[in-house]
XYZ file of C-alpha atoms in Angstrom:
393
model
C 0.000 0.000 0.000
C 3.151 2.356 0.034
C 1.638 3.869 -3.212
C -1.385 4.757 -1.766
C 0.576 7.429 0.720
C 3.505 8.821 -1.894
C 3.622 9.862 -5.400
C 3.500 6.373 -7.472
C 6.312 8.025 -9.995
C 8.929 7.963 -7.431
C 8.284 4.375 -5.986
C 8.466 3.398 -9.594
C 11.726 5.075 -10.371
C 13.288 4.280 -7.267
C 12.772 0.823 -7.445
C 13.517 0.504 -10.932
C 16.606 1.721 -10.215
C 17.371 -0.929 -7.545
C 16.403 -3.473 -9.379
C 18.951 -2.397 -12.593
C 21.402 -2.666 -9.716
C 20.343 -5.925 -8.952
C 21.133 -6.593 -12.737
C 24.281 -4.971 -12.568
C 25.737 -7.124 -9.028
C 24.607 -10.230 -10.802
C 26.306 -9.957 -13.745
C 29.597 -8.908 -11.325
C 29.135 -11.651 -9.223
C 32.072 -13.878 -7.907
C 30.232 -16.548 -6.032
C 26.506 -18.315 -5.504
C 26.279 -16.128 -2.533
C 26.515 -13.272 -4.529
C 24.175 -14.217 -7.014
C 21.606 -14.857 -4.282
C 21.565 -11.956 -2.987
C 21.377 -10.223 -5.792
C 18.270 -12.009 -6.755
C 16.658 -11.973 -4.177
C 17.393 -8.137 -4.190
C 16.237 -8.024 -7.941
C 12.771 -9.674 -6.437
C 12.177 -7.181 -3.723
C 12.433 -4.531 -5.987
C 10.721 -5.891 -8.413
C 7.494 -6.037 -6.454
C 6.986 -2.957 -5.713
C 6.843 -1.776 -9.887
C 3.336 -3.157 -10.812
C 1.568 -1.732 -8.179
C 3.239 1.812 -8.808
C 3.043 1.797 -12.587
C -0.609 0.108 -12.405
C -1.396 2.923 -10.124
C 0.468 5.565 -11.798
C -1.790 5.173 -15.178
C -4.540 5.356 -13.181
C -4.103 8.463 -12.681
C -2.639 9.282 -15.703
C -5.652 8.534 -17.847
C -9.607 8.524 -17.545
C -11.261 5.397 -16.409
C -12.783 5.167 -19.783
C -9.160 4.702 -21.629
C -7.190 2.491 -18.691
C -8.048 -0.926 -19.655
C -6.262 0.087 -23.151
C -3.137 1.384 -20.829
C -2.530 -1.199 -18.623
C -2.903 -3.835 -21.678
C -0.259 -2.230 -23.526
C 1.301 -2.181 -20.198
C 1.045 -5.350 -19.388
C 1.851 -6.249 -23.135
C 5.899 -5.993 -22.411
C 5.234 -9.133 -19.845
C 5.289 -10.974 -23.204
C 7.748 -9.531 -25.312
C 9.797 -10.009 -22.601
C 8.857 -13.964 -22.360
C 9.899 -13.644 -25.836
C 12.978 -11.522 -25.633
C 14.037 -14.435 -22.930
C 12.727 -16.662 -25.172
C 16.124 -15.624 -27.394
C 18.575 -15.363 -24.379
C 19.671 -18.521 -25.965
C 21.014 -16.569 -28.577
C 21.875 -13.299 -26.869
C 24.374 -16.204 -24.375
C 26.553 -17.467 -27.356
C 27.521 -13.584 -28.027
C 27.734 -11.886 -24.985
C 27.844 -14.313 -22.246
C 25.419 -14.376 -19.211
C 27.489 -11.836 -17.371
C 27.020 -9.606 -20.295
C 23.473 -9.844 -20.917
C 22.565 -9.361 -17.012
C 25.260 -5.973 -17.484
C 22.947 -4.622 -20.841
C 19.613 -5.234 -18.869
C 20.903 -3.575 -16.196
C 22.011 -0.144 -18.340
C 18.801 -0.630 -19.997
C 16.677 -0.518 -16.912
C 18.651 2.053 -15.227
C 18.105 4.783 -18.283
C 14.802 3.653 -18.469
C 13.922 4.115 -14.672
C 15.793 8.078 -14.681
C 14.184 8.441 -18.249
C 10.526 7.816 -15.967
C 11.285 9.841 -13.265
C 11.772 13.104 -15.481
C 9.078 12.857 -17.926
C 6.579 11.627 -15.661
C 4.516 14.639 -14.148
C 4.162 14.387 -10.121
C 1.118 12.016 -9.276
C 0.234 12.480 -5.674
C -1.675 10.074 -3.475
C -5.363 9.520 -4.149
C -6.269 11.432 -1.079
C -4.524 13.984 -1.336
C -6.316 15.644 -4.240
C -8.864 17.251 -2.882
C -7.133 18.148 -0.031
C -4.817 19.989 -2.644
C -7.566 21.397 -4.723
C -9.102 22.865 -1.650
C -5.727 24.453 -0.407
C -5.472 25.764 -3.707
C -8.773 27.425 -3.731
C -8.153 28.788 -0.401
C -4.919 30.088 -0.951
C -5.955 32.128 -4.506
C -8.844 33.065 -2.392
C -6.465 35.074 0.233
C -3.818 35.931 -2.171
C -6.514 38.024 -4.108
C -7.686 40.409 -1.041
C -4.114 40.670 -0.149
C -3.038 42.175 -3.733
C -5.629 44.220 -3.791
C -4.999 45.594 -0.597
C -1.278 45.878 -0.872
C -1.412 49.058 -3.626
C -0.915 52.359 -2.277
C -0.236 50.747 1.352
C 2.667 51.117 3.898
C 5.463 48.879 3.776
C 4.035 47.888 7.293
C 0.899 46.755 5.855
C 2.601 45.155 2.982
C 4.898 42.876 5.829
C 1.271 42.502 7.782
C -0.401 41.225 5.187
C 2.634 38.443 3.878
C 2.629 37.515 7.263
C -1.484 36.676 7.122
C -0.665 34.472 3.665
C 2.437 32.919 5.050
C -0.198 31.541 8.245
C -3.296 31.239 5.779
C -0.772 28.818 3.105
C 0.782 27.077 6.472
C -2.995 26.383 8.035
C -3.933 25.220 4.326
C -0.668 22.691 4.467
C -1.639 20.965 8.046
C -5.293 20.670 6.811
C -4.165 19.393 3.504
C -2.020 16.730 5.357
C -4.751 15.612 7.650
C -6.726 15.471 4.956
C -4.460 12.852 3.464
C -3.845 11.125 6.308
C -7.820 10.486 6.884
C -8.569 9.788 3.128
C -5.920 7.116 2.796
C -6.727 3.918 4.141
C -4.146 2.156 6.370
C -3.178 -1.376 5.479
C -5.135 -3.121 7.401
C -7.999 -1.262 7.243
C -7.666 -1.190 3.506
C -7.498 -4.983 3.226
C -10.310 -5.472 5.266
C -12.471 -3.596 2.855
C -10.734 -4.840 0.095
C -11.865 -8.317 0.707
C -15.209 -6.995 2.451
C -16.183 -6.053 -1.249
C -17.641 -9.175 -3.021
C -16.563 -8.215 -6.044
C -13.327 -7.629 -5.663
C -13.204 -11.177 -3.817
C -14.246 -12.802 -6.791
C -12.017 -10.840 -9.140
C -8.857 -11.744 -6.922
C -10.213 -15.397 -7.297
C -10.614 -15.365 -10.999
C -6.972 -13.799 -11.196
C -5.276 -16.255 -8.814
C -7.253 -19.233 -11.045
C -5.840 -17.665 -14.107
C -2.051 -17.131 -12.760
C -1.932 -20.895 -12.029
C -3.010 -21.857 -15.302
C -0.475 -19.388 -16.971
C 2.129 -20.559 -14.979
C 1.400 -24.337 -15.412
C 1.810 -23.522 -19.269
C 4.929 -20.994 -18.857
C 7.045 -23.845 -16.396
C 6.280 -26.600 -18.220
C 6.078 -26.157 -22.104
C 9.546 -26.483 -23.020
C 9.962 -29.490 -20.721
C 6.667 -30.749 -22.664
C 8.140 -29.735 -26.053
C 11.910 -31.561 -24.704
C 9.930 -34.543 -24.246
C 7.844 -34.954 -27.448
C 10.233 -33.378 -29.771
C 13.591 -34.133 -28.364
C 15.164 -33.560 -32.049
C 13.584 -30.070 -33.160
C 14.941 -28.046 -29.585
C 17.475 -25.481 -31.127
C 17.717 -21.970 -32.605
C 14.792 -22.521 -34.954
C 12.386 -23.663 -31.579
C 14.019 -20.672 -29.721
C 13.002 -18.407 -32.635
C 9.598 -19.557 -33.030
C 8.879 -19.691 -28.932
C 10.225 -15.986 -28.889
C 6.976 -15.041 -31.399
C 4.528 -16.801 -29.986
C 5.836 -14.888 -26.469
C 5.958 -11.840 -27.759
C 3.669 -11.382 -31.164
C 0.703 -13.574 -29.661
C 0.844 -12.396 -25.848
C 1.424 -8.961 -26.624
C -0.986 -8.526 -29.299
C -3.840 -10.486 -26.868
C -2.699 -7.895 -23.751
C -3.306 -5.151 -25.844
C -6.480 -6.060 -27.682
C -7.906 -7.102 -24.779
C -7.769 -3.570 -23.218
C -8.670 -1.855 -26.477
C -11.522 -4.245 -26.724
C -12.339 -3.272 -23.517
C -12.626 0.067 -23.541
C -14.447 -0.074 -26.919
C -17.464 -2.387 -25.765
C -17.590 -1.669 -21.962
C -19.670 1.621 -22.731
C -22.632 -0.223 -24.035
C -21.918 -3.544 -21.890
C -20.265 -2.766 -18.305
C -19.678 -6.561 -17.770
C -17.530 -6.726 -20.707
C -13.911 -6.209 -18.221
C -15.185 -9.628 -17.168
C -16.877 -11.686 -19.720
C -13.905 -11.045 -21.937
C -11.433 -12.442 -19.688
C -14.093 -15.430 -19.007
C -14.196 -15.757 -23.057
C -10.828 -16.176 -23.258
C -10.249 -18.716 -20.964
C -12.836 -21.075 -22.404
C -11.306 -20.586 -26.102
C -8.165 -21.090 -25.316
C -8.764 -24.699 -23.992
C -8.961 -26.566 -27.463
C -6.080 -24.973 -28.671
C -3.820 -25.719 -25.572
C -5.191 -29.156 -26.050
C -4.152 -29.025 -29.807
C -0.770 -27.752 -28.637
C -0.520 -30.757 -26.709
C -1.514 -33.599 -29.209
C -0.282 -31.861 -32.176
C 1.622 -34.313 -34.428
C 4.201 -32.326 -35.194
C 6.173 -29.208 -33.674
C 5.136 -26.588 -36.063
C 1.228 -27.655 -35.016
C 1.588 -27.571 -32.024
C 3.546 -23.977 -31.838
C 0.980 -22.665 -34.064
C -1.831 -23.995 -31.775
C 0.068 -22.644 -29.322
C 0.325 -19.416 -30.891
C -3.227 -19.031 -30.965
C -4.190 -19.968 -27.045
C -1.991 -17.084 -26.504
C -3.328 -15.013 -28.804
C -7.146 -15.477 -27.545
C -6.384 -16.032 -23.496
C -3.160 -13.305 -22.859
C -6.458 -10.426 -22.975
C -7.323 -10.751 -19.413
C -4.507 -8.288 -17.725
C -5.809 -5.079 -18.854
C -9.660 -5.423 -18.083
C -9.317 -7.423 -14.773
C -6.610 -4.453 -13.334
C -9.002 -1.733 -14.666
C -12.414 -3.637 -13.069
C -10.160 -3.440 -9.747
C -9.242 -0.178 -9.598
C -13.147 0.561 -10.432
C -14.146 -1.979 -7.341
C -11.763 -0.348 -4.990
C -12.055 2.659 -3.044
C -9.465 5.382 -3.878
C -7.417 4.937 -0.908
C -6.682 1.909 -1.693
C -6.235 1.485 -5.367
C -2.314 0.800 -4.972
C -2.596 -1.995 -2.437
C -5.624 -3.642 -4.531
C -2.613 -4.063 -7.073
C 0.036 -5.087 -4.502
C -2.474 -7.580 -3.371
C -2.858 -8.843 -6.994
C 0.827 -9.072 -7.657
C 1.021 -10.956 -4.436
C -1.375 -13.566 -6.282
C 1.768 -14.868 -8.381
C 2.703 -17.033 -5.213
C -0.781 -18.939 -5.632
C 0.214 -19.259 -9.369
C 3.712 -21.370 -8.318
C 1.029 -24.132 -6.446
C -0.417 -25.418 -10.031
C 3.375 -25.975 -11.565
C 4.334 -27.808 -7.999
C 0.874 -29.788 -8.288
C 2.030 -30.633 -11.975
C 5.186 -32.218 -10.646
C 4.022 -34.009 -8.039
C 1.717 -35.751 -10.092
C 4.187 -36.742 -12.827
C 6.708 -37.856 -10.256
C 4.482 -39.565 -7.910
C 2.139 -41.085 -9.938
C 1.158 -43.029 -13.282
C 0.092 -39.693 -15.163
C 2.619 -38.479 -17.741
C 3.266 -35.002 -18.199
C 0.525 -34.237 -21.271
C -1.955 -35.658 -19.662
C -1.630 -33.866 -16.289
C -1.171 -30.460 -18.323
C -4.579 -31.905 -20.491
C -6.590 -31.778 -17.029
C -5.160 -29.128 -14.977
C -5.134 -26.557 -17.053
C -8.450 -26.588 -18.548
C -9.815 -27.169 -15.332
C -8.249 -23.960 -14.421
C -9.046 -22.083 -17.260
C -12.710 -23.245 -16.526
C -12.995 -21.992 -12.901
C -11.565 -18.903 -13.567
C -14.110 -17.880 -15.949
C -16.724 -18.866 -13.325
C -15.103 -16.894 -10.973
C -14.491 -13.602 -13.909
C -18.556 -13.819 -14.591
C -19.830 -14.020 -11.124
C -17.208 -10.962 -10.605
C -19.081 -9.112 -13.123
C -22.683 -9.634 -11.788
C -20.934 -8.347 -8.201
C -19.696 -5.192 -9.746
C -22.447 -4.545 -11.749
C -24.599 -4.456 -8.283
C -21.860 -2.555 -6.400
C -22.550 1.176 -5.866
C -20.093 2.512 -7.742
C -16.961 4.521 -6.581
C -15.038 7.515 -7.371
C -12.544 7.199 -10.075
């Protein structure tokens, strides 16, 4: 919830920055120790950057136009899958040491670069407070310019002196302002998960990260398995596109879609997340039984292409569920769901180590069973926010 209380655009930069330093120890580092540190640094820092740039463009742009922003946002997740996709590439030219040194430049510049063209986005509750200071303080400044004119220099000190404590007062009110309109932690999660739709929306999210991450951890063991011979450059290369042509494409459809049909249809943030789910499932089970690799990539390329659309309407419907206060943990919270997603993969695992099942068939039942209750849980989201009184933006 740290976003909630300061200016989004300098959590962001800040821990950008220590996260490109993160990079940068890695790719210097001279023992395991050293490497664990640094990711575990690289982690930390990393998880406080959603929440602050989710946040920051909600501020930056009307709630009519954010699903489009945070899928184009949430786009570079996949082109970066794909981008990784070609490390094993990028490894044979500059070594390990010198791709961790080039991300680390890149996201340093990048993070600065942020910092000074983003304008100042304060908390969400201190806006009015400011508005209201403002008001006030054009409201004194006025009398006291109109007074000032053919006055004594004594008057002139007197009346600085009554906008100096007018502007002061107008600072401790704005503060306490702040301070009530911004929702400690607790308080904030207990509302948070007081609102039903917001329960549900968390559900269908933490359904969908499992299924994601069943097919991110284990497709290239899958595709190791059933097409031992093809794994090279030309596998690489045609991973990389699906990653980050399909995924990328989906992300940002999906918001633009969004935005386009939720005017005449407010349930559309949710029923197009729920759609996607349930058409992906015969292509991930094409991917699976394809008879050769380029069938099953191209399979594969389309269950990306129709199930990557859910980022950018399910972070918009939560920012639209929760209270203003609170916005920034809402997508702390949501980030946080990524630990749930790590369960499925484990469950995968297990049951391919421990029992009978081989690895196809365990990824043919879990993930369209997860696919399946998440879209449940994205529809009965949307009946809940279509009852819910609705908020301030």
């Amino acid at each position: 919830g740290i976003v909630d209380r300061v200016d989004p655009r300098a959590v962001l930069g800040l821990s950008s920055l220590a996260w490109a330093g993160a990079m940068g120890w890695q790719a210097a580092a001279r023992s395991f120790s050293d490497v664990l540190a640094s990711r575990f640094l690289l982690g930390f820092a990393q998880a406080f950057t959603n929440p602050a740039s989710y946040t920051a463009l909600g501020k930056l742009y009307a709630p009519e136009k954010r699903a489009s922003a945070f899928g184009v946002y949430s786009s570079g997740v996949y082109i970066g899958g794909g981008v990784a996709a070609l490390s094993i590439l990028l490894i044979e030219t500059l070594g390990w040491r010198g791709i961790n040194s080039v991300a680390a430049a890149i996201g340093a510049a990048v993070a600065i670069g942020a910092f000074l063209v983003l304008p100042s986005l304060p908390p969400s509750g201190a806006k009015a407070a400011g508005a209201s200071s403002d008001d006030s303080a054009g409201t004194s400044a006025a009398p006291s310019a109109g007074t000032s004119a053919g006055t004594s220099e004594m008057r002139e000190a007197e009346s600085d002196s009554s906008i100096d404590s007018t502007r002061e007062t107008d600072a401790l009110a704005q503060i306490e302002a702040s301070k009530d309109a911004i929702l400690p932690v607790l308080e904030g999660l207990q509302e948070l998960f007081a609102t039903p739709s917001i329960r549900w929306l968390l559900l269908g999210s933490g359904l969908r990260f499992m299924a994601g991450f069943c097919i991110g951890v284990w497709i290239v063991p899958f595709y190791r398995e059933a097409f031992p011979a093809e794994i090279g450059v030309r596998f690489a290369l045609l991973k990389a596109s699906v990653n980050g042509i399909a995924g990328a494409a989906s992300a940002a459809g999906g918001g633009f879609l969004t935005d386009k049909l939720s005017q005449a249809e407010p349930r559309t943030p949710q029923w197009l997340p729920a759609a996607g789910c349930v058409l992906a499932i015969p292509f991930w089970l094409g991917t699976l039984y394809a008879d050769s690799l380029e069938l099953s990539l191209a399979a594969l390329f389309v269950e990306y292409l129709v199930a990557e659309c859910w980022f950018g309407p399910t972070i918009a419907s939560l920012q639209k569920a929760a209270p203003p206060g609170a916005q920034g943990l809402a997508q702390g919270v949501f980030s946080m769901l990524t630990l749930a997603g790590n369960l499925a993969p484990a469950f995968v695992g297990y049951l391919v180590q421990y029992s009978d099942i081989q690895l196809p068939e365990a990824l043919s039942y879990t993930v369209p069973f997860l696919y399946i209750s998440s879209a449940l849980a994205f529809l009965v989201a949307g009946e809940k926010l279509v009852a819910q009184p609705q908020r301030q933006s």
